[in-house]
Coordinates of C-alpha atoms in Angstrom, one line a residue:
M1 CA 10.9 4.0 -6.3
K2 CA 8.8 5.9 -3.8
L3 CA 8.0 4.1 -0.5
L4 CA 5.9 4.8 2.5
S5 CA 7.2 3.7 5.9
L6 CA 5.0 2.6 8.8
I7 CA 6.5 4.1 12.0
S8 CA 5.3 3.2 15.5
S9 CA 8.1 5.0 17.4
G10 CA 9.7 1.6 18.3
K11 CA 12.9 0.0 17.2
D12 CA 11.5 -2.4 14.6
S13 CA 9.8 0.2 12.5
W14 CA 12.7 2.6 12.7
Y15 CA 15.3 0.0 11.9
A16 CA 13.3 -1.2 8.9
Y17 CA 13.2 2.4 7.7
Y18 CA 16.9 2.7 8.2
L19 CA 17.7 -0.5 6.2
M20 CA 15.6 0.7 3.3
L21 CA 17.3 4.1 3.3
Q22 CA 20.7 2.3 3.3
Q23 CA 19.6 0.6 0.1
G24 CA 18.9 3.9 -1.6
F25 CA 15.1 3.9 -1.6
D26 CA 13.2 7.2 -1.6
I27 CA 10.9 7.3 1.5
P28 CA 9.0 10.6 1.3
V29 CA 6.1 9.6 3.6
A30 CA 6.0 8.1 7.1
V31 CA 2.7 7.0 8.7
T32 CA 1.9 6.4 12.3
F33 CA -1.3 4.6 13.4
I34 CA -2.4 5.3 16.9
P35 CA -4.7 2.5 18.2
K36 CA -7.4 3.4 20.7
N37 CA -7.3 -0.1 22.0
P38 CA -4.0 -0.9 23.9
E39 CA -4.5 -4.6 23.1
S40 CA -4.2 -4.0 19.3
Y41 CA -3.0 -7.1 17.4
M42 CA -1.4 -5.0 14.6
L43 CA 0.0 -1.8 16.2
Q44 CA 2.2 -0.6 19.0
H45 CA 0.2 1.4 21.6
P46 CA 2.8 2.8 24.1
F47 CA 4.4 6.0 22.9
A48 CA 3.0 5.9 19.4
E49 CA 1.6 9.4 19.9
K50 CA 5.1 10.6 20.6
T51 CA 6.5 9.7 17.1
P52 CA 6.3 13.4 16.0
L53 CA 9.1 14.2 18.5
Q54 CA 11.3 11.7 16.6
I55 CA 10.3 13.1 13.2
K56 CA 11.1 16.7 14.3
N57 CA 14.6 15.6 15.3
M58 CA 15.4 14.1 11.9
K59 CA 18.0 15.6 9.6
S60 CA 15.9 15.0 6.5
P61 CA 12.4 14.2 7.8
P62 CA 9.7 12.6 5.6
R63 CA 6.2 14.0 5.5
H64 CA 4.6 12.5 8.6
V65 CA 0.9 11.6 8.8
L66 CA -0.9 10.3 11.9
F67 CA -4.1 8.4 11.9
N68 CA -6.2 7.3 14.9
V69 CA -7.7 3.8 14.5
S70 CA -9.8 1.6 16.8
G71 CA -7.2 -1.0 17.5
V72 CA -10.0 -3.7 17.3
K73 CA -8.9 -7.0 15.8
E74 CA -9.6 -7.1 12.0
K75 CA -11.5 -3.8 12.1
E76 CA -8.2 -2.0 12.5
V77 CA -6.9 -3.7 9.4
E78 CA -9.7 -2.2 7.2
E79 CA -9.1 1.2 8.8
M80 CA -5.4 1.0 8.0
K81 CA -6.1 0.0 4.4
S82 CA -8.6 2.9 4.0
H83 CA -6.1 5.5 5.2
L84 CA -3.2 4.1 3.3
E85 CA -5.2 3.9 0.0
K86 CA -5.7 7.7 0.0
L87 CA -2.0 8.3 0.6
V88 CA -0.8 5.8 -1.9
K89 CA -2.9 7.4 -4.6
A90 CA -2.0 11.0 -3.6
E91 CA 1.7 10.4 -3.2
K92 CA 2.1 7.8 -6.0
I93 CA 3.6 5.4 -3.5
E94 CA 4.9 2.1 -5.0
G95 CA 5.7 0.2 -1.8
I96 CA 5.1 0.1 2.0
I97 CA 7.7 -0.7 4.6
S98 CA 6.9 -2.4 7.9
G99 CA 8.9 -3.6 10.9
A100 CA 7.3 -7.0 10.8
L101 CA 9.8 -9.4 12.3
A102 CA 8.1 -12.7 13.4
S103 CA 4.4 -12.2 13.6
E104 CA 2.7 -14.2 10.9
Y105 CA -0.6 -12.5 11.8
Q106 CA 0.8 -9.0 11.2
K107 CA 2.8 -9.9 8.1
Q108 CA -0.1 -11.7 6.3
R109 CA -2.4 -8.7 6.9
L110 CA 0.2 -6.2 5.8
D111 CA 0.9 -8.2 2.7
L112 CA -2.8 -8.4 1.9
I113 CA -3.2 -4.6 2.3
C114 CA -0.3 -4.0 -0.1
E115 CA -1.7 -6.5 -2.6
E116 CA -5.1 -4.9 -2.6
L117 CA -3.5 -1.4 -3.0
G118 CA -1.3 -2.6 -5.8
V119 CA 2.0 -1.8 -4.0
V120 CA 5.0 -3.9 -2.9
S121 CA 5.2 -5.0 0.8
Y122 CA 8.7 -4.6 2.2
A123 CA 9.6 -6.2 5.5
P124 CA 13.4 -6.1 5.7
L125 CA 13.5 -7.6 9.3
W126 CA 11.4 -10.6 8.4
H127 CA 12.6 -13.8 10.2
K128 CA 16.0 -12.2 11.2
D129 CA 17.7 -14.1 14.0
Q130 CA 16.4 -12.1 17.0
E131 CA 19.5 -11.9 19.1
R132 CA 21.6 -11.0 16.2
Y133 CA 19.0 -8.4 15.2
L134 CA 19.2 -6.6 18.5
Q135 CA 23.0 -6.6 18.3
E136 CA 22.8 -5.1 14.8
V137 CA 20.4 -2.4 15.9
V138 CA 22.4 -1.3 19.0
L139 CA 26.0 -2.2 18.4
E140 CA 26.3 -1.7 14.7
A141 CA 23.7 0.8 13.6
G142 CA 24.0 2.9 16.8
F143 CA 20.4 3.0 17.9
E144 CA 19.4 3.4 21.5
F145 CA 15.9 3.0 22.8
L146 CA 13.7 3.3 25.9
I147 CA 11.8 0.3 27.2
A148 CA 8.4 1.9 27.1
D149 CA 6.5 -1.0 28.5
T150 CA 6.8 -4.7 29.5
C151 CA 4.4 -7.5 29.9
A152 CA 6.7 -10.5 30.2
E153 CA 7.4 -11.6 33.8
G154 CA 11.0 -11.3 34.9
I155 CA 11.9 -8.2 32.9
E156 CA 9.8 -5.6 34.7
K157 CA 12.9 -3.8 36.1
W158 CA 13.8 -2.7 32.6
K159 CA 10.7 -0.6 32.1
G160 CA 11.7 3.0 31.8
R161 CA 15.4 2.2 31.2
M162 CA 17.5 3.0 28.1
I163 CA 19.1 0.1 26.1
N164 CA 22.5 1.0 24.8
P165 CA 25.8 -0.7 24.0
E166 CA 26.8 -0.8 27.6
N167 CA 23.8 -2.8 28.9
L168 CA 22.5 -4.7 25.9
G169 CA 24.3 -7.9 26.9
H170 CA 22.7 -7.7 30.4
F171 CA 19.3 -7.0 28.9
I172 CA 19.5 -10.1 26.5
K173 CA 20.7 -12.2 29.5
D174 CA 17.6 -11.2 31.5
L175 CA 15.4 -11.9 28.5
R176 CA 16.8 -15.4 28.2
K177 CA 16.5 -16.0 31.9
A178 CA 12.8 -14.9 31.8
R179 CA 12.2 -17.0 28.7
A180 CA 10.9 -13.8 27.1
N181 CA 10.9 -13.1 23.4
I182 CA 14.3 -11.6 22.6
S183 CA 13.0 -9.0 20.2
G184 CA 9.9 -8.2 22.2
E185 CA 7.5 -9.9 19.7
G186 CA 3.9 -10.1 20.8
G187 CA 4.3 -7.0 23.0
E188 CA 6.5 -8.7 25.6
Y189 CA 8.2 -5.3 25.7
E190 CA 7.7 -2.1 23.7
T191 CA 10.3 0.4 22.8
F192 CA 10.8 4.1 21.9
V193 CA 13.8 5.0 19.8
T194 CA 15.8 7.9 21.3
K195 CA 19.0 7.8 19.2
S196 CA 19.6 6.8 15.6
P197 CA 21.9 7.7 12.7
F198 CA 19.3 10.0 11.2
F199 CA 18.4 12.0 14.3
E200 CA 19.9 15.5 14.3
M201 CA 20.4 15.8 18.0
S202 CA 22.2 13.0 19.8
K203 CA 19.0 11.9 21.5
V204 CA 15.3 12.6 21.4

């Protein structure tokens, strides 16, 4: 089964890709949407344009396609659908992978896009326990990531810092103290993956 993976450069999209690879799926295409509007409801804005650096560092990279979109609420959904429709037909794609974790807004719209394109919507992270999820990503799968941006009060000091096994516990503690979303849902913090099991060099 040929799948297309939506990759933003952050931990959620890359971990979703990783989980589907682990299940033996063929993922020949990765797509990154770069929103012009930093307040996009659907897409990560910080560091999305740097996704090619990650792709170049992969041991077996998929074909990577970048699209610029407006990032305007609802309009961007139609733009995403239009771009994906062409790829789905050209590459004979049967399913689309997303890193949707807790946002009903994003999940509903991604599911609708997939339904209208006649493909399966895969969201392997959907409704995972968020603290357990972070532990899986960093402690078990071996990912490390940069905190590319923060908007939640109380965690500003983490912007520009790497999250790794040594400081994950401290990071989670500060998130709890700040009453911030543990997984960064809603853009409370954004990430850029620098280390993963499928990157060739130790770090991007």
